[in-house]
Amino acid sequence: MKKILVIGAANMDLTLNMFRLPAPGETISDDGGIAYIPGGRGAGAAVALHRLGADCTFCAKLGQDLHGQKLYHFYKSEGLSTAAIKVDPNAPTGLAVVMNEADGKRRTLVYPGANATLSSENILDAFACEPDALYLGFEIPFSMVLTAARIAASKGIPIIVDASPASKEYPLDQLPPVEIFSPNEEEAEEYVGIRPAGSDSSLRAALALYRKVKCRYLVIKQGSRGAFLYDGKHYHMIPAPRPDKVVDTTAAGDAFTAALTVAYLESGDMTDATRFACAAGAITVSREGAASTVPSASEVLAFRASRGY
């Protein structure tokens, strides 16, 4: 079992389901329902990695409030190592407000809270778990992303980057060499201005990204179409298996990159790891919910066997 250190954001997600957003100055009543759900890309990745068979330590910052207490107990119940989770008594736990309209529009507003106070000392202490790999996202301050990546590089620890959320302002060229860099289509377009919609445009986007980021493998997540894998010399279009049904795509990205990470670290075969990740994503979108929808490794293997994938 590989030990993976995840450094990222911990949020409580407030999900609001509504017919439509009110206009400025307007007040409307709606019975679409609300829910508080554990969120944050870092937390989602940590839960997904553990469900897929990794020994996962999660490094994050929570506030000293009810949301922080609930998230901490959730991580413990999911089997994560919480030794690297710190509490900031002067900042609230991160909050994401997710607004889902009846026509499918989705808007998200994030209040980083304690995530913004994650320090280099917190990160350095987290490496005491002696991980086999470091998993990073971009919901924490980019200066802390660079700090974590540089510590890992100095120790010879492979780095996996789920490049979300994206911003063209990020100095990606300052990252040390990483093992895997994985944006989705929208994020790739944000970074390089090229939408990876087909094989030609995907290759152009990959080449442009490869000039920005020093990475061994670039994997562009392409939703129902699968993924585009590039290693600096060769590329592969990996098709995704068809899910039984599409219910909720909320945790699909986390499931994909977590599955990619676990499979690659175990086998060293990036092509098969990408197929494993596509299968994990297909299972995830067929279930309603967030972190709880991520399958186990045995479920992914059974799904692949049933589809001959």
Short mmCIF file of C-alpha atoms in Angstrom, two decimals, residues 26 30 38 78 127 146 240 253 277 281 285:
data_model
loop_
_atom_site.label_atom_id
_atom_site.label_comp_id
_atom_site.label_asym_id
_atom_site.label_seq_id
_atom_site.Cartn_x
_atom_site.Cartn_y
_atom_site.Cartn_z
CA GLU A 26 -35.29 40.49 -6.06
CA ASP A 30 -37.62 28.17 -3.59
CA PRO A 38 -17.78 17.97 2.93
CA GLU A 78 -13.17 7.96 6.26
CA PHE A 127 6.35 15.37 5.42
CA LEU A 146 5.58 25.71 -4.66
CA ALA A 240 -13.73 6.30 -21.58
CA GLY A 253 -12.35 14.67 -11.48
CA ALA A 277 -8.84 6.24 -13.99
CA GLY A 281 -14.69 8.20 -13.31
CA VAL A 285 -20.76 9.72 -12.38
#
